[in-house]
Short mmCIF file of C-alpha atoms in Angstrom, two decimals:
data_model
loop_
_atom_site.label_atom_id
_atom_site.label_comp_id
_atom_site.label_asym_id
_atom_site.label_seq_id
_atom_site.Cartn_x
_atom_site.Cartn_y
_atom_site.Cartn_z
CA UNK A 9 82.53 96.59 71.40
CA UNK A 10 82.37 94.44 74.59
CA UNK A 11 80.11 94.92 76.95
CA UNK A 12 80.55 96.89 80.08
CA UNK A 13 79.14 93.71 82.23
CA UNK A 14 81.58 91.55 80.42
CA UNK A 15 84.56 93.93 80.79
CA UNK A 16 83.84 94.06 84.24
CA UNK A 17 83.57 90.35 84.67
CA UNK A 18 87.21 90.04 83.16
CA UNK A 19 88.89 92.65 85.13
CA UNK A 20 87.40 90.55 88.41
CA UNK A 21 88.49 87.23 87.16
CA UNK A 22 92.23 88.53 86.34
CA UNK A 23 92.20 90.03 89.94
CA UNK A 24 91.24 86.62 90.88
CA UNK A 25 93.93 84.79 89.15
CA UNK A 26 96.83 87.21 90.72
CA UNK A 27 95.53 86.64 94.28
CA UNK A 28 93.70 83.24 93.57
CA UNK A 29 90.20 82.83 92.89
CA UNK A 30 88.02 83.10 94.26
CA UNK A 31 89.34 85.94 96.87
CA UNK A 32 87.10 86.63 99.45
CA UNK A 33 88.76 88.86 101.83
CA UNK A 34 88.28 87.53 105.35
CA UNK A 35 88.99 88.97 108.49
CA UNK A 36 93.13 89.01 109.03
CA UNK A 37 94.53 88.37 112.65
CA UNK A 38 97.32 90.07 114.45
CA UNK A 39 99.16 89.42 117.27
CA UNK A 40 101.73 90.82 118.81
CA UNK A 41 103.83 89.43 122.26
CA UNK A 42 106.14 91.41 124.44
CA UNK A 43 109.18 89.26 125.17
CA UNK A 44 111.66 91.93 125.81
CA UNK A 45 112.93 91.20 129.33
CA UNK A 46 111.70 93.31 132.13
CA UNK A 47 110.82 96.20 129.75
CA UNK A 48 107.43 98.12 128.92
CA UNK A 49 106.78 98.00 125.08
CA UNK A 50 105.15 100.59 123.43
CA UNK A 51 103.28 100.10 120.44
CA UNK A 52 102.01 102.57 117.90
CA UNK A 53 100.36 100.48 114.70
CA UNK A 54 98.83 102.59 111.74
CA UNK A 55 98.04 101.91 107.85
CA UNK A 56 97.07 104.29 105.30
CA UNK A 57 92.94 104.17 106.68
CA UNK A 58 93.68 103.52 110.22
CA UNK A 59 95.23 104.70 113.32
CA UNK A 60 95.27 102.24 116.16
CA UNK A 61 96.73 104.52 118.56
CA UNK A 62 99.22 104.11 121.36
CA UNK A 63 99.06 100.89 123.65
CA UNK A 64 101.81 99.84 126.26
CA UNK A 65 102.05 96.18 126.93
CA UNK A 66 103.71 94.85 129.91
CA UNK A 67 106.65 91.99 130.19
CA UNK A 68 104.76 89.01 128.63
CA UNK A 69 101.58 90.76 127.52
CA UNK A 70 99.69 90.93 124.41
CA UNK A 71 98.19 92.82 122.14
CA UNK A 72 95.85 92.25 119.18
CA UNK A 73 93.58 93.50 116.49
CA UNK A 74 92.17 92.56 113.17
CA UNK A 75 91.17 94.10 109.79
CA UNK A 76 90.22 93.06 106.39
CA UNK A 77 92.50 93.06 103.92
CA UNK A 78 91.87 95.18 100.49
CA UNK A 79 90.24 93.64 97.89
CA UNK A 80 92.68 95.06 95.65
CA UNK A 81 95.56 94.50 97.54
CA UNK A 82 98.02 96.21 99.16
CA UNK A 83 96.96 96.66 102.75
CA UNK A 84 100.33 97.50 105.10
CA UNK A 85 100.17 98.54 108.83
CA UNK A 86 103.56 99.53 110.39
CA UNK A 87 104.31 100.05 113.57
CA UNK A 88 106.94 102.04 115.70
CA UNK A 89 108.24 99.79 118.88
CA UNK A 90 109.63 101.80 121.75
CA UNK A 91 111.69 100.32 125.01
CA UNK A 92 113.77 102.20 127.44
CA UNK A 93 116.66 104.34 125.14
CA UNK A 94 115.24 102.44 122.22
CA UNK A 95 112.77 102.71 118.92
CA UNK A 96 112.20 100.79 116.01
CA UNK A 97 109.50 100.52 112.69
CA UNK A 98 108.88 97.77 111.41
CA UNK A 99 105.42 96.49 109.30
CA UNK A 100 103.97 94.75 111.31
CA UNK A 101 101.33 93.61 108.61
CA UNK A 102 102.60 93.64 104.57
CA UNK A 103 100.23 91.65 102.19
CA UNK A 104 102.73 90.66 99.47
CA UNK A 105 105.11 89.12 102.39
CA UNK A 106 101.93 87.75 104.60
CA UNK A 107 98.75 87.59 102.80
CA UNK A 108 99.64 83.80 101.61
CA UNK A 109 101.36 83.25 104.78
CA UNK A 110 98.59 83.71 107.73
CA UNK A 111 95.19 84.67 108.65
CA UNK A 112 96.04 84.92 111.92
CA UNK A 113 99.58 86.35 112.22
CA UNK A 114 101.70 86.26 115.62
CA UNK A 115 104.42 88.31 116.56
CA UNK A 116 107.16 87.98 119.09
CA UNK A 117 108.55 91.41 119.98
CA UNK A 118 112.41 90.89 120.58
CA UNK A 119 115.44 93.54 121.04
CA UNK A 120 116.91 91.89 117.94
CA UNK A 121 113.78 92.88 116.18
CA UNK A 122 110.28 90.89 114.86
CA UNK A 123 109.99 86.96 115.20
CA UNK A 124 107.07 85.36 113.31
CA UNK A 125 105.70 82.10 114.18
CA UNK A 126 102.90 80.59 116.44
CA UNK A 127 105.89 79.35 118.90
CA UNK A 128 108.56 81.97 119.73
CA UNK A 129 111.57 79.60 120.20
CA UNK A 130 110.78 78.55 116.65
CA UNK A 131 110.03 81.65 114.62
CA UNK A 132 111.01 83.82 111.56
CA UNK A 133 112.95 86.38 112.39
CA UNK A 134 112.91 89.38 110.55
CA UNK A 135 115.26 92.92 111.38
CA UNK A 136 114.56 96.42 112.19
CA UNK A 137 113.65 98.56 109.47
CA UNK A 138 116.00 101.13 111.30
#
């Protein structure tokens, strides 16, 4: 019979070795820039614990917040995008695609959809969910 310490000490350690060890969740960054031309954006970002309610950023503006991420994994916070005769989701935050990939994420807002990158002319872009 092993131990309930010990069992407890290898259920950690696998955790570690899936997310790599040791995991210390830190604070996680978002950011989020309006470069739709000329038009208000509005922004509605939730996950499964939070609601960060409704915020309209100008031309140019930003907007951002920051969470920890679950120690077991899994933290997602999507977000619907709204323009003038136009909406779109899109996750904003997904920990299998950007745990590894930033602390501190930044997001360029475009009619085309989400760009990621610290330098908008340069960035990843990724499609509308809808």
């Amino acid at each position: 019979m092993v131990p309930p310490l010990i069992s407890l000490l290898i259920l950690f350690s696998s955790i570690g070795f899936i997310r790599g060890w040791p995991y210390i969740p830190d604070k996680t960054y978002v950011q989020i820039h309006n470069v739709i031309p000329g038009a208000n954006l509005t922004v509605h970002f939730r996950s499964k614990e939070d609601d960060l309610r409704v915020h309209v950023l100008p031309p140019l503006d930003q907007y951002e917040f920051r969470f920890k991420p679950s120690f077991f994994g899994g933290t997602l916070f999507y977000c619907l995008f709204s323009w003038p005769e136009e909406s779109h989701h899109f996750d904003i935050y997904d920990e299998k695609r950007d745990y590894y990939m930033c602390s501190h994420c930044t997001w360029w807002i475009k009619t085309s959809g989400a760009c990621s990158g610290s330098d908008q002319d340069k960035c990843t872009p990724y499609h509308w969910k809808n």
